[in-house]
Amino acid sequence: MNALLSVSDKTGILEFAQALHALGVKLISTGGTAKLLADAGLTVTEVAELTGFPEMLDGRVKTLHPKVHGGLLARRDVPEHMAALKAHGIDTIDLLVVNLYPFEATVAKPGCTLEDAIENIDIGGPAMVRSAAKNWKDVGVLTDATQYAVVLDELKASGKLSDKTKFSLSVAAFNRISQYDGAISDYLSGIQPDGSHALFSCQANGRFVKLQDLRYGENPHQQAAFYRDLYPAPGSLVTAKQLHGKELSFNNIADADAAWECVKSFDVPACVIVKHANPCGVAVGADALESYSKAFKTDPTSAFGGIIALNRILDERGALQISKQFVEVLMAPGYTPEALEVFKTKVNVRILQIDLPTNTGAGKSAWDNGRNAVDVKRVGSGLLMQTADNRELTLADLKVVTTVQPTAQQLQDMLFAWKVAKYVKSNAIVFCAGGMTMGVGAGQMSRLDSARIASIKAQHAGLSLQGTVVASDAFFPFRDGLDVVVDAGATCVIQPGGSMRDDEVIAAANERGVAMVYSGVRHFRH
């Protein structure tokens, strides 16, 4: 058996080569890989020796040769192929180990130039991988160090690779080439005439890896699967580990994402309860138990069968309280052993553990903070793409536009209400007080109806809206919306502003004796 090894990332390659050598496999290699193996005392044939032609053009041309591709592409079951190899003195290559120039890592570096990117586009590597993957029945092709152990185990056990393994390696190889070419296309098609890089390239190449097939989609007659980004952001839902419970459903995952994205935006202990993609209760507290207890009070009816997300470790006290309600999915960055024991007999509760992003703070990218940098919405035969709504509001951003000035506590409640409103479907109206949602109106065609629904929900939950603050995700086009929330008990309102009738709404706020603050930012969430 002949193996050709040519890798940029040399993680584990020496140990793999040593194991192949011990199995009697002849080693062929290129450049730095060959030197690494030879320095370790392994017998290795340089590709230049194999082809009879030296590497040239700074290594750009070394494996693009019939003695390489003939050895990879020849079908062993076709006599004419084997005769051609014999006539031209070409040996078969039975195992190919290649990982590609680090293009993705190069273009991710700050200050990467077009020249840097171009020099890290691999040509010979993908060509060899395609040749080997095409001829999968005769050639095993490895494109990732995680495959080394599986291949070695099989070679040690039977002296060869099974067709199942070779086909699996071939599929992985073609996937890797697709991912690599997609990254190159994304980068180069975003280059502007002045050399800058466009935020949205002229071709978008999605690169996703399937995590699991799902039992069905939003409805039982729909089929579905769950995919993750090729390079997922730390602290995102796709990085979750399921510790307990039955398989997640399509709707579980969609709602869990909504809850997790909201709860991880808080710097203090928080709980978010989601039902049908909308927060029905959000609160902050001293710990997981207090924040959950407050969030549950907002809308106990909707919380039934909901999704609960916490941004702090859940202990036994909190688990005992949560276990009293029916919950579909529970998420937290960690659980005490005693907390997990509480749910041991509740097989219908899916328990997920997700690490919070660690690199949070000003100056960090959306990816560092575990958020999507770009949002995508599917439309008929197309996509809508936009930068994600990652704008964080601070006290310095607020503009008081009324005679009445908000108190320090109201300002804090407004920031809380505004953060929640960002995750509520439009039109969104959110009543809050004391770090707790008191009424949530979501997804209505009329802002007035959202305001009325929020008030009705508060009444059903036995919560008073007197003295609350209200967040509206978009401006009040008329004073009637303001009147509805003030009639319900609100004494302070935060909204973006920007309506043609802003002066009319401000005058109404002054007339009603309430404070109003402009955020200057809209948070539509369709």
Short mmCIF file of C-alpha atoms in Angstrom, two decimals:
data_model
loop_
_atom_site.label_atom_id
_atom_site.label_comp_id
_atom_site.label_asym_id
_atom_site.label_seq_id
_atom_site.Cartn_x
_atom_site.Cartn_y
_atom_site.Cartn_z
CA MET A 1 0.00 0.00 0.00
CA ASN A 2 1.25 3.48 -0.93
CA ALA A 3 0.22 6.59 1.00
CA LEU A 4 0.75 10.20 -0.11
CA LEU A 5 0.83 12.69 2.78
CA SER A 6 0.80 16.44 2.13
CA VAL A 7 -0.65 18.62 4.88
CA SER A 8 -0.57 22.27 5.90
CA ASP A 9 -1.92 21.57 9.39
CA LYS A 10 0.48 18.95 10.72
CA THR A 11 -1.51 18.12 13.84
CA GLY A 12 -1.15 14.37 14.46
CA ILE A 13 0.46 13.67 11.08
CA LEU A 14 3.76 12.35 12.47
CA GLU A 15 2.05 9.84 14.75
CA PHE A 16 -0.25 8.79 11.90
CA ALA A 17 2.69 8.33 9.54
CA GLN A 18 4.61 6.32 12.14
CA ALA A 19 1.61 4.01 12.55
CA LEU A 20 1.30 3.60 8.77
CA HIS A 21 5.00 2.81 8.52
CA ALA A 22 4.63 0.16 11.22
CA LEU A 23 1.90 -1.43 9.08
CA GLY A 24 4.26 -1.62 6.12
CA VAL A 25 2.76 1.28 4.18
CA LYS A 26 5.15 3.10 1.83
CA LEU A 27 5.19 6.85 2.55
CA ILE A 28 5.29 9.56 -0.13
CA SER A 29 5.26 13.21 0.81
CA THR A 30 5.93 16.83 -0.15
CA GLY A 31 7.94 19.75 1.18
CA GLY A 32 7.57 20.46 4.86
CA THR A 33 5.63 17.29 5.55
CA ALA A 34 8.38 15.14 4.00
CA LYS A 35 11.03 16.94 6.07
CA LEU A 36 9.04 16.42 9.28
CA LEU A 37 8.74 12.69 8.62
CA ALA A 38 12.36 12.28 7.53
CA ASP A 39 13.63 14.18 10.58
CA ALA A 40 11.71 11.70 12.73
CA GLY A 41 13.60 8.83 11.10
CA LEU A 42 10.88 7.63 8.75
CA THR A 43 11.68 6.46 5.24
CA VAL A 44 9.81 8.77 2.90
CA THR A 45 9.85 9.32 -0.87
CA GLU A 46 9.65 12.96 -1.95
CA VAL A 47 7.06 13.70 -4.63
CA ALA A 48 9.81 15.31 -6.73
CA GLU A 49 11.63 11.98 -6.70
CA LEU A 50 8.42 10.16 -7.62
CA THR A 51 7.60 12.44 -10.56
CA GLY A 52 11.16 13.08 -11.68
CA PHE A 53 10.30 16.76 -11.76
CA PRO A 54 11.32 19.31 -9.11
CA GLU A 55 8.91 21.53 -7.21
CA MET A 56 8.76 24.91 -8.93
CA LEU A 57 7.19 28.37 -8.77
CA ASP A 58 7.67 28.58 -5.00
CA GLY A 59 5.88 25.26 -4.52
CA ARG A 60 2.87 26.17 -6.66
CA VAL A 61 3.62 23.21 -8.93
CA LYS A 62 4.60 19.93 -7.32
CA THR A 63 1.77 17.38 -7.35
CA LEU A 64 0.09 18.36 -10.64
CA HIS A 65 1.64 15.44 -12.49
CA PRO A 66 0.42 12.18 -14.16
CA LYS A 67 2.47 10.07 -11.75
CA VAL A 68 0.40 11.52 -8.92
CA HIS A 69 -3.03 11.78 -10.52
CA GLY A 70 -2.60 8.59 -12.51
CA GLY A 71 -1.85 6.74 -9.28
CA LEU A 72 -4.97 8.25 -7.68
CA LEU A 73 -7.42 7.99 -10.57
CA ALA A 74 -6.62 4.56 -12.03
CA ARG A 75 -9.42 2.08 -11.47
CA ARG A 76 -7.99 -1.22 -10.28
CA ASP A 77 -10.87 -3.15 -11.85
CA VAL A 78 -10.24 -1.77 -15.36
CA PRO A 79 -7.43 -3.69 -17.10
CA GLU A 80 -6.73 -0.84 -19.52
CA HIS A 81 -6.11 1.55 -16.61
CA MET A 82 -3.68 -0.83 -14.95
CA ALA A 83 -1.91 -1.49 -18.25
CA ALA A 84 -1.48 2.26 -18.77
CA LEU A 85 0.08 2.62 -15.31
CA LYS A 86 2.49 -0.22 -16.06
CA ALA A 87 3.42 1.23 -19.46
CA HIS A 88 4.29 4.59 -17.93
CA GLY A 89 5.91 3.32 -14.75
CA ILE A 90 3.24 4.71 -12.42
CA ASP A 91 2.49 3.17 -9.01
CA THR A 92 -0.99 3.26 -7.49
CA ILE A 93 -1.61 5.57 -4.54
CA ASP A 94 -3.98 3.86 -2.14
CA LEU A 95 -4.21 6.40 0.65
CA LEU A 96 -4.17 10.20 0.35
CA VAL A 97 -3.84 12.51 3.35
CA VAL A 98 -4.30 16.19 2.49
CA ASN A 99 -5.53 19.24 4.32
CA LEU A 100 -5.56 22.48 2.43
CA TYR A 101 -3.76 25.82 2.62
CA PRO A 102 -5.37 27.78 5.48
CA PHE A 103 -7.42 30.16 3.33
CA GLU A 104 -10.28 30.61 5.83
CA ALA A 105 -7.89 31.35 8.70
CA THR A 106 -5.87 33.75 6.55
CA VAL A 107 -8.78 35.93 5.42
CA ALA A 108 -10.14 35.99 8.99
CA LYS A 109 -7.03 37.80 10.19
CA PRO A 110 -7.24 41.59 10.59
CA GLY A 111 -5.33 43.34 7.84
CA CYS A 112 -5.39 40.42 5.43
CA THR A 113 -4.51 41.68 1.95
CA LEU A 114 -5.74 40.37 -1.37
CA GLU A 115 -2.21 39.11 -2.03
CA ASP A 116 -2.24 37.17 1.26
CA ALA A 117 -5.58 35.62 0.34
CA ILE A 118 -4.50 34.65 -3.18
CA GLU A 119 -1.31 32.99 -1.96
CA ASN A 120 -3.37 30.82 0.38
CA ILE A 121 -5.60 29.42 -2.35
CA ASP A 122 -4.60 25.78 -2.67
CA ILE A 123 -4.55 24.29 -6.18
CA GLY A 124 -2.71 20.97 -6.04
CA GLY A 125 -4.34 19.89 -2.80
CA PRO A 126 -7.97 20.16 -3.97
CA ALA A 127 -7.02 18.55 -7.28
CA MET A 128 -5.58 15.51 -5.50
CA VAL A 129 -8.51 15.33 -3.09
CA ARG A 130 -11.00 15.36 -5.97
CA SER A 131 -9.08 12.66 -7.82
CA ALA A 132 -8.92 10.40 -4.77
CA ALA A 133 -12.54 11.06 -3.77
CA LYS A 134 -13.76 10.32 -7.30
CA ASN A 135 -11.92 6.98 -7.23
CA TRP A 136 -13.22 6.17 -3.74
CA LYS A 137 -13.54 2.43 -4.31
CA ASP A 138 -9.76 2.18 -4.65
CA VAL A 139 -8.44 5.15 -2.66
CA GLY A 140 -9.03 6.28 0.90
CA VAL A 141 -8.83 10.08 1.21
CA LEU A 142 -8.36 11.83 4.55
CA THR A 143 -8.94 15.59 4.84
CA ASP A 144 -9.06 16.04 8.60
CA ALA A 145 -6.93 14.86 11.52
CA THR A 146 -10.04 13.56 13.30
CA GLN A 147 -10.19 10.79 10.70
CA TYR A 148 -6.76 9.36 11.48
CA ALA A 149 -7.77 7.16 14.41
CA VAL A 150 -10.73 5.54 12.64
CA VAL A 151 -8.62 4.72 9.57
CA LEU A 152 -5.79 3.28 11.65
CA ASP A 153 -8.15 1.11 13.67
CA GLU A 154 -9.60 -0.38 10.50
CA LEU A 155 -6.21 -0.91 8.85
CA LYS A 156 -4.88 -2.63 11.96
CA ALA A 157 -7.95 -4.84 12.16
CA SER A 158 -8.22 -5.97 8.53
CA GLY A 159 -5.28 -4.51 6.59
CA LYS A 160 -7.62 -2.50 4.37
CA LEU A 161 -10.44 0.01 4.43
CA SER A 162 -14.02 -1.10 3.91
CA ASP A 163 -16.09 0.32 1.06
CA LYS A 164 -18.33 1.96 3.66
CA THR A 165 -15.39 3.79 5.21
CA LYS A 166 -13.91 4.81 1.86
CA PHE A 167 -17.23 6.17 0.63
CA SER A 168 -17.74 8.10 3.87
CA LEU A 169 -14.24 9.59 3.52
CA SER A 170 -15.00 10.50 -0.09
CA VAL A 171 -18.19 12.35 0.85
CA ALA A 172 -16.33 14.20 3.60
CA ALA A 173 -13.62 15.12 1.09
CA PHE A 174 -16.06 16.56 -1.44
CA ASN A 175 -17.79 18.44 1.38
CA ARG A 176 -14.46 19.91 2.42
CA ILE A 177 -13.69 21.01 -1.14
CA SER A 178 -17.14 22.59 -1.40
CA GLN A 179 -16.60 24.46 1.87
CA TYR A 180 -13.16 25.62 0.77
CA ASP A 181 -14.32 26.82 -2.64
CA GLY A 182 -17.30 28.54 -1.05
CA ALA A 183 -15.02 30.47 1.30
CA ILE A 184 -12.85 31.58 -1.62
CA SER A 185 -15.89 32.61 -3.64
CA ASP A 186 -17.40 34.55 -0.73
CA TYR A 187 -14.17 36.43 -0.13
CA LEU A 188 -13.20 37.23 -3.69
CA SER A 189 -16.70 38.16 -4.84
CA GLY A 190 -16.81 40.74 -2.07
CA ILE A 191 -13.70 42.61 -3.24
CA GLN A 192 -14.54 46.19 -4.28
CA PRO A 193 -12.78 48.12 -7.08
CA ASP A 194 -10.95 50.20 -4.45
CA GLY A 195 -9.68 47.05 -2.72
CA SER A 196 -12.05 47.20 0.23
CA HIS A 197 -14.32 44.30 1.08
CA ALA A 198 -18.10 44.54 0.74
CA LEU A 199 -20.21 43.43 3.67
CA PHE A 200 -22.43 41.47 1.28
CA SER A 201 -20.54 39.72 -1.52
CA CYS A 202 -22.07 39.34 -4.99
CA GLN A 203 -22.46 35.61 -4.37
CA ALA A 204 -23.42 33.98 -1.07
CA ASN A 205 -22.35 30.38 -0.46
CA GLY A 206 -24.01 28.79 2.54
CA ARG A 207 -21.82 26.30 4.40
CA PHE A 208 -23.77 24.29 6.94
CA VAL A 209 -23.28 20.90 8.58
CA LYS A 210 -26.23 18.70 9.52
CA LEU A 211 -26.50 18.00 13.22
CA GLN A 212 -29.54 15.74 13.11
CA ASP A 213 -32.67 14.73 11.26
CA LEU A 214 -35.82 15.81 13.07
CA ARG A 215 -39.02 13.81 13.51
CA TYR A 216 -40.92 16.47 11.56
CA GLY A 217 -41.00 20.21 10.93
CA GLU A 218 -43.32 22.91 12.22
CA ASN A 219 -46.19 20.54 11.49
CA PRO A 220 -46.26 16.72 11.39
CA HIS A 221 -46.67 16.59 7.59
CA GLN A 222 -43.39 18.50 7.08
CA GLN A 223 -39.93 16.90 7.05
CA ALA A 224 -37.02 18.69 8.71
CA ALA A 225 -33.38 18.62 9.76
CA PHE A 226 -31.17 20.77 12.00
CA TYR A 227 -27.95 22.29 10.63
CA ARG A 228 -25.21 24.43 12.13
CA ASP A 229 -22.80 26.93 10.63
CA LEU A 230 -19.52 25.38 9.54
CA TYR A 231 -17.84 27.64 12.12
CA PRO A 232 -20.47 28.26 14.82
CA ALA A 233 -20.21 31.21 17.17
CA PRO A 234 -19.26 30.25 20.74
CA GLY A 235 -22.22 30.39 23.07
CA SER A 236 -24.78 29.82 20.32
CA LEU A 237 -27.59 27.27 20.50
CA VAL A 238 -25.91 24.85 18.09
CA THR A 239 -23.10 24.37 20.62
CA ALA A 240 -25.54 23.04 23.25
CA LYS A 241 -25.12 19.65 24.89
CA GLN A 242 -28.34 17.81 25.66
CA LEU A 243 -28.07 16.30 29.12
CA HIS A 244 -31.54 14.83 29.49
CA GLY A 245 -34.89 14.24 27.84
CA LYS A 246 -36.26 13.13 24.51
CA GLU A 247 -35.22 14.41 21.10
CA LEU A 248 -35.66 18.09 20.34
CA SER A 249 -38.34 19.01 17.83
CA PHE A 250 -38.22 21.67 15.10
CA ASN A 251 -40.35 24.05 17.19
CA ASN A 252 -38.33 23.28 20.35
CA ILE A 253 -35.17 24.39 18.57
CA ALA A 254 -36.72 27.54 17.08
CA ASP A 255 -38.18 28.62 20.43
CA ALA A 256 -35.04 27.65 22.33
CA ASP A 257 -32.97 29.88 20.07
CA ALA A 258 -35.29 32.83 20.74
CA ALA A 259 -35.03 32.29 24.49
CA TRP A 260 -31.28 31.76 24.54
CA GLU A 261 -30.51 34.80 22.37
CA CYS A 262 -32.54 36.97 24.74
CA VAL A 263 -31.25 35.62 28.06
CA LYS A 264 -27.57 35.78 27.15
CA SER A 265 -27.92 39.49 26.39
CA PHE A 266 -28.21 40.20 30.14
CA ASP A 267 -25.13 40.75 32.29
CA VAL A 268 -27.00 39.97 35.54
CA PRO A 269 -28.86 36.76 36.51
CA ALA A 270 -31.86 36.52 34.18
CA CYS A 271 -34.60 34.18 33.07
CA VAL A 272 -36.51 34.19 29.78
CA ILE A 273 -39.62 32.09 29.17
CA VAL A 274 -40.64 31.76 25.52
CA LYS A 275 -43.81 30.47 23.92
CA HIS A 276 -44.19 30.34 20.15
CA ALA A 277 -41.03 32.40 19.57
CA ASN A 278 -42.13 35.28 21.83
CA PRO A 279 -40.94 36.00 25.36
CA CYS A 280 -43.96 35.64 27.64
CA GLY A 281 -41.93 36.36 30.77
CA VAL A 282 -38.53 37.93 31.36
CA ALA A 283 -36.94 38.98 34.63
CA VAL A 284 -33.67 39.62 36.38
CA GLY A 285 -32.96 38.70 39.98
CA ALA A 286 -30.34 37.77 42.52
CA ASP A 287 -30.02 34.23 41.13
CA ALA A 288 -31.66 31.72 38.81
CA LEU A 289 -34.50 31.00 41.24
CA GLU A 290 -35.50 34.62 41.80
CA SER A 291 -35.28 35.55 38.13
CA TYR A 292 -37.38 32.50 37.16
CA SER A 293 -40.00 33.16 39.85
CA LYS A 294 -40.44 36.74 38.64
CA ALA A 295 -40.52 35.78 34.95
CA PHE A 296 -43.15 33.10 35.59
CA LYS A 297 -45.48 35.62 37.25
CA THR A 298 -45.79 37.63 34.04
CA ASP A 299 -47.90 35.03 32.24
CA PRO A 300 -48.25 31.66 34.01
CA THR A 301 -50.80 30.48 31.43
CA SER A 302 -48.48 30.95 28.45
CA ALA A 303 -45.51 29.62 30.42
CA PHE A 304 -47.19 26.19 30.46
CA GLY A 305 -45.28 24.03 27.99
CA GLY A 306 -42.82 26.86 27.36
CA ILE A 307 -39.09 27.14 26.89
CA ILE A 308 -37.04 28.37 29.85
CA ALA A 309 -33.58 29.89 29.50
CA LEU A 310 -31.31 30.92 32.37
CA ASN A 311 -27.93 32.63 32.19
CA ARG A 312 -26.75 31.31 35.54
CA ILE A 313 -26.10 27.83 36.95
CA LEU A 314 -29.31 26.21 38.19
CA ASP A 315 -29.23 24.71 41.67
CA GLU A 316 -31.61 22.34 43.43
CA ARG A 317 -33.81 25.13 44.85
CA GLY A 318 -34.40 26.59 41.41
CA ALA A 319 -34.90 23.16 39.86
CA LEU A 320 -37.56 22.21 42.42
CA GLN A 321 -39.49 25.38 41.62
CA ILE A 322 -39.24 24.97 37.84
CA SER A 323 -40.22 21.30 38.07
CA LYS A 324 -43.66 22.32 39.33
CA GLN A 325 -44.61 23.53 35.86
CA PHE A 326 -44.69 21.71 32.52
CA VAL A 327 -41.62 22.80 30.57
CA GLU A 328 -40.56 21.60 27.12
CA VAL A 329 -36.93 22.77 27.16
CA LEU A 330 -34.70 24.04 29.95
CA MET A 331 -31.42 25.79 29.13
CA ALA A 332 -28.63 27.04 31.38
CA PRO A 333 -24.83 27.34 31.35
CA GLY A 334 -24.68 24.68 34.05
CA TYR A 335 -26.55 22.59 36.63
CA THR A 336 -25.65 21.24 40.01
CA PRO A 337 -25.90 17.42 40.33
CA GLU A 338 -28.81 17.93 42.71
CA ALA A 339 -30.65 20.04 40.12
CA LEU A 340 -30.27 17.35 37.46
CA GLU A 341 -31.52 14.74 39.92
CA VAL A 342 -34.78 16.70 40.28
CA PHE A 343 -35.54 16.15 36.58
CA LYS A 344 -34.33 12.55 36.43
CA THR A 345 -37.84 11.11 36.19
CA LYS A 346 -39.19 13.85 33.90
CA VAL A 347 -38.32 12.27 30.56
CA ASN A 348 -40.25 14.89 28.56
CA VAL A 349 -38.08 17.76 29.77
CA ARG A 350 -35.21 18.41 27.39
CA ILE A 351 -32.28 19.81 29.37
CA LEU A 352 -29.58 21.67 27.47
CA GLN A 353 -26.27 23.01 28.72
CA ILE A 354 -24.80 25.90 26.75
CA ASP A 355 -21.64 27.76 27.65
CA LEU A 356 -22.11 31.52 27.72
CA PRO A 357 -19.81 33.52 25.42
CA THR A 358 -16.71 34.55 27.34
CA ASN A 359 -15.42 37.35 25.11
CA THR A 360 -18.21 39.81 25.73
CA GLY A 361 -17.91 43.56 25.98
CA ALA A 362 -17.35 46.67 23.96
CA GLY A 363 -15.16 46.35 20.92
CA LYS A 364 -15.86 42.64 20.47
CA SER A 365 -17.40 41.33 17.29
CA ALA A 366 -20.86 39.80 17.12
CA TRP A 367 -19.19 36.40 16.66
CA ASP A 368 -17.15 36.91 19.86
CA ASN A 369 -20.39 37.63 21.71
CA GLY A 370 -22.02 34.46 20.44
CA ARG A 371 -24.36 36.23 18.04
CA ASN A 372 -24.99 36.03 14.34
CA ALA A 373 -23.29 38.83 12.44
CA VAL A 374 -25.78 38.45 9.58
CA ASP A 375 -29.44 37.44 9.62
CA VAL A 376 -31.06 35.61 6.71
CA LYS A 377 -34.72 35.31 5.80
CA ARG A 378 -35.87 32.93 3.07
CA VAL A 379 -38.26 34.27 0.45
CA GLY A 380 -39.54 32.66 -2.73
CA SER A 381 -36.45 31.57 -4.71
CA GLY A 382 -34.28 34.05 -2.85
CA LEU A 383 -32.80 35.35 0.38
CA LEU A 384 -32.97 38.57 2.32
CA MET A 385 -29.71 39.24 4.15
CA GLN A 386 -29.01 41.93 6.71
CA THR A 387 -26.62 42.69 9.52
CA ALA A 388 -28.09 41.34 12.74
CA ASP A 389 -29.88 43.62 15.18
CA ASN A 390 -27.04 43.66 17.70
CA ARG A 391 -27.31 47.32 18.71
CA GLU A 392 -27.08 47.68 22.49
CA LEU A 393 -28.65 50.74 24.12
CA THR A 394 -27.02 52.65 27.00
CA LEU A 395 -28.19 55.47 29.23
CA ALA A 396 -26.11 57.88 27.16
CA ASP A 397 -28.17 57.00 24.08
CA LEU A 398 -31.48 58.03 25.65
CA LYS A 399 -33.07 61.38 24.89
CA VAL A 400 -35.77 62.70 27.23
CA VAL A 401 -38.36 64.61 25.16
CA THR A 402 -40.97 65.46 27.80
CA THR A 403 -41.25 67.94 30.63
CA VAL A 404 -41.44 65.13 33.17
CA GLN A 405 -38.02 63.59 33.76
CA PRO A 406 -37.71 59.84 34.40
CA THR A 407 -36.27 58.69 37.71
CA ALA A 408 -33.05 56.67 37.91
CA GLN A 409 -35.12 53.51 38.53
CA GLN A 410 -37.35 54.24 35.54
CA LEU A 411 -34.30 54.68 33.33
CA GLN A 412 -33.02 51.27 34.38
CA ASP A 413 -36.46 49.73 33.82
CA MET A 414 -36.61 51.34 30.39
CA LEU A 415 -33.30 49.81 29.37
CA PHE A 416 -34.60 46.46 30.59
CA ALA A 417 -37.90 46.86 28.75
CA TRP A 418 -36.10 47.93 25.58
CA LYS A 419 -33.84 44.87 25.69
CA VAL A 420 -36.87 42.59 26.00
CA ALA A 421 -38.79 44.38 23.23
CA LYS A 422 -36.00 43.59 20.79
CA TYR A 423 -36.89 39.89 21.07
CA VAL A 424 -40.67 40.31 20.85
CA LYS A 425 -42.40 40.00 17.47
CA SER A 426 -43.65 43.28 16.01
CA ASN A 427 -45.72 45.16 16.80
CA ALA A 428 -44.22 44.86 20.28
CA ILE A 429 -45.45 46.53 23.47
CA VAL A 430 -43.74 45.54 26.74
CA PHE A 431 -44.75 46.74 30.22
CA CYS A 432 -42.03 46.35 32.88
CA ALA A 433 -41.25 47.27 36.47
CA GLY A 434 -38.50 46.31 38.88
CA GLY A 435 -36.57 44.21 36.38
CA MET A 436 -39.61 42.14 35.41
CA THR A 437 -42.01 42.04 32.49
CA MET A 438 -45.57 42.84 33.60
CA GLY A 439 -47.38 42.46 30.29
CA VAL A 440 -46.27 41.57 26.76
CA GLY A 441 -48.20 42.31 23.57
CA ALA A 442 -46.70 40.76 20.44
CA GLY A 443 -47.16 40.12 16.75
CA GLN A 444 -50.24 42.23 16.11
CA MET A 445 -51.03 44.15 12.95
CA SER A 446 -51.97 47.16 15.11
CA ARG A 447 -49.80 48.64 17.85
CA LEU A 448 -53.00 49.54 19.66
CA ASP A 449 -53.99 45.87 19.77
CA SER A 450 -50.55 44.89 21.10
CA ALA A 451 -50.95 47.47 23.87
CA ARG A 452 -54.43 46.21 24.75
CA ILE A 453 -53.30 42.57 24.74
CA ALA A 454 -50.38 43.36 27.05
CA SER A 455 -52.78 45.03 29.45
CA ILE A 456 -55.23 42.12 29.31
CA LYS A 457 -52.46 39.61 30.00
CA ALA A 458 -51.32 41.58 33.03
CA GLN A 459 -54.88 41.59 34.38
CA HIS A 460 -55.19 37.82 33.88
CA ALA A 461 -51.91 37.33 35.75
CA GLY A 462 -53.10 39.54 38.59
CA LEU A 463 -50.40 42.13 38.00
CA SER A 464 -50.92 45.86 38.39
CA LEU A 465 -49.52 48.07 35.64
CA GLN A 466 -49.63 51.17 37.81
CA GLY A 467 -46.25 52.92 37.70
CA THR A 468 -44.82 50.68 34.98
CA VAL A 469 -42.60 51.67 32.08
CA VAL A 470 -43.48 50.70 28.52
CA ALA A 471 -41.24 49.90 25.57
CA SER A 472 -42.57 50.19 22.05
CA ASP A 473 -40.35 48.63 19.37
CA ALA A 474 -41.32 51.34 16.86
CA PHE A 475 -42.74 54.85 17.10
CA PHE A 476 -46.32 55.70 18.00
CA PRO A 477 -47.83 57.01 14.76
CA PHE A 478 -50.66 58.69 16.69
CA ARG A 479 -51.29 59.64 20.29
CA ASP A 480 -53.93 56.91 20.69
CA GLY A 481 -51.27 54.25 21.33
CA LEU A 482 -49.75 56.36 24.07
CA ASP A 483 -53.14 56.96 25.64
CA VAL A 484 -53.83 53.20 25.80
CA VAL A 485 -50.62 52.41 27.72
CA VAL A 486 -51.02 55.39 30.04
CA ASP A 487 -54.64 54.46 30.72
CA ALA A 488 -53.33 51.02 31.69
CA GLY A 489 -51.03 52.60 34.31
CA ALA A 490 -47.72 53.35 32.59
CA THR A 491 -45.89 56.44 33.81
CA CYS A 492 -42.88 56.28 31.49
CA VAL A 493 -42.45 55.30 27.84
CA ILE A 494 -39.45 54.46 25.68
CA GLN A 495 -39.86 54.48 21.91
CA PRO A 496 -37.63 55.19 18.88
CA GLY A 497 -39.28 58.42 17.76
CA GLY A 498 -39.27 59.42 14.12
CA SER A 499 -42.98 59.73 13.38
CA MET A 500 -44.41 62.64 11.39
CA ARG A 501 -46.58 63.23 14.48
CA ASP A 502 -43.84 63.09 17.10
CA ASP A 503 -44.79 66.57 18.35
CA GLU A 504 -48.40 65.45 18.79
CA VAL A 505 -47.32 62.37 20.79
CA ILE A 506 -44.89 64.37 22.94
CA ALA A 507 -47.64 66.90 23.65
CA ALA A 508 -49.93 64.06 24.67
CA ALA A 509 -47.27 62.70 27.04
CA ASN A 510 -46.88 66.12 28.64
CA GLU A 511 -50.66 66.43 28.88
CA ARG A 512 -50.87 63.05 30.63
CA GLY A 513 -47.95 63.86 32.93
CA VAL A 514 -45.72 60.94 31.89
CA ALA A 515 -42.07 60.82 30.94
CA MET A 516 -41.07 59.83 27.42
CA VAL A 517 -37.64 58.86 26.18
CA TYR A 518 -36.45 58.37 22.61
CA SER A 519 -34.05 55.56 21.83
CA GLY A 520 -33.40 56.62 18.25
CA VAL A 521 -33.37 52.92 17.27
CA ARG A 522 -36.18 50.75 15.94
CA HIS A 523 -36.43 47.04 16.74
CA PHE A 524 -38.83 45.47 14.23
CA ARG A 525 -38.80 41.67 14.47
CA HIS A 526 -41.08 40.12 11.88
#
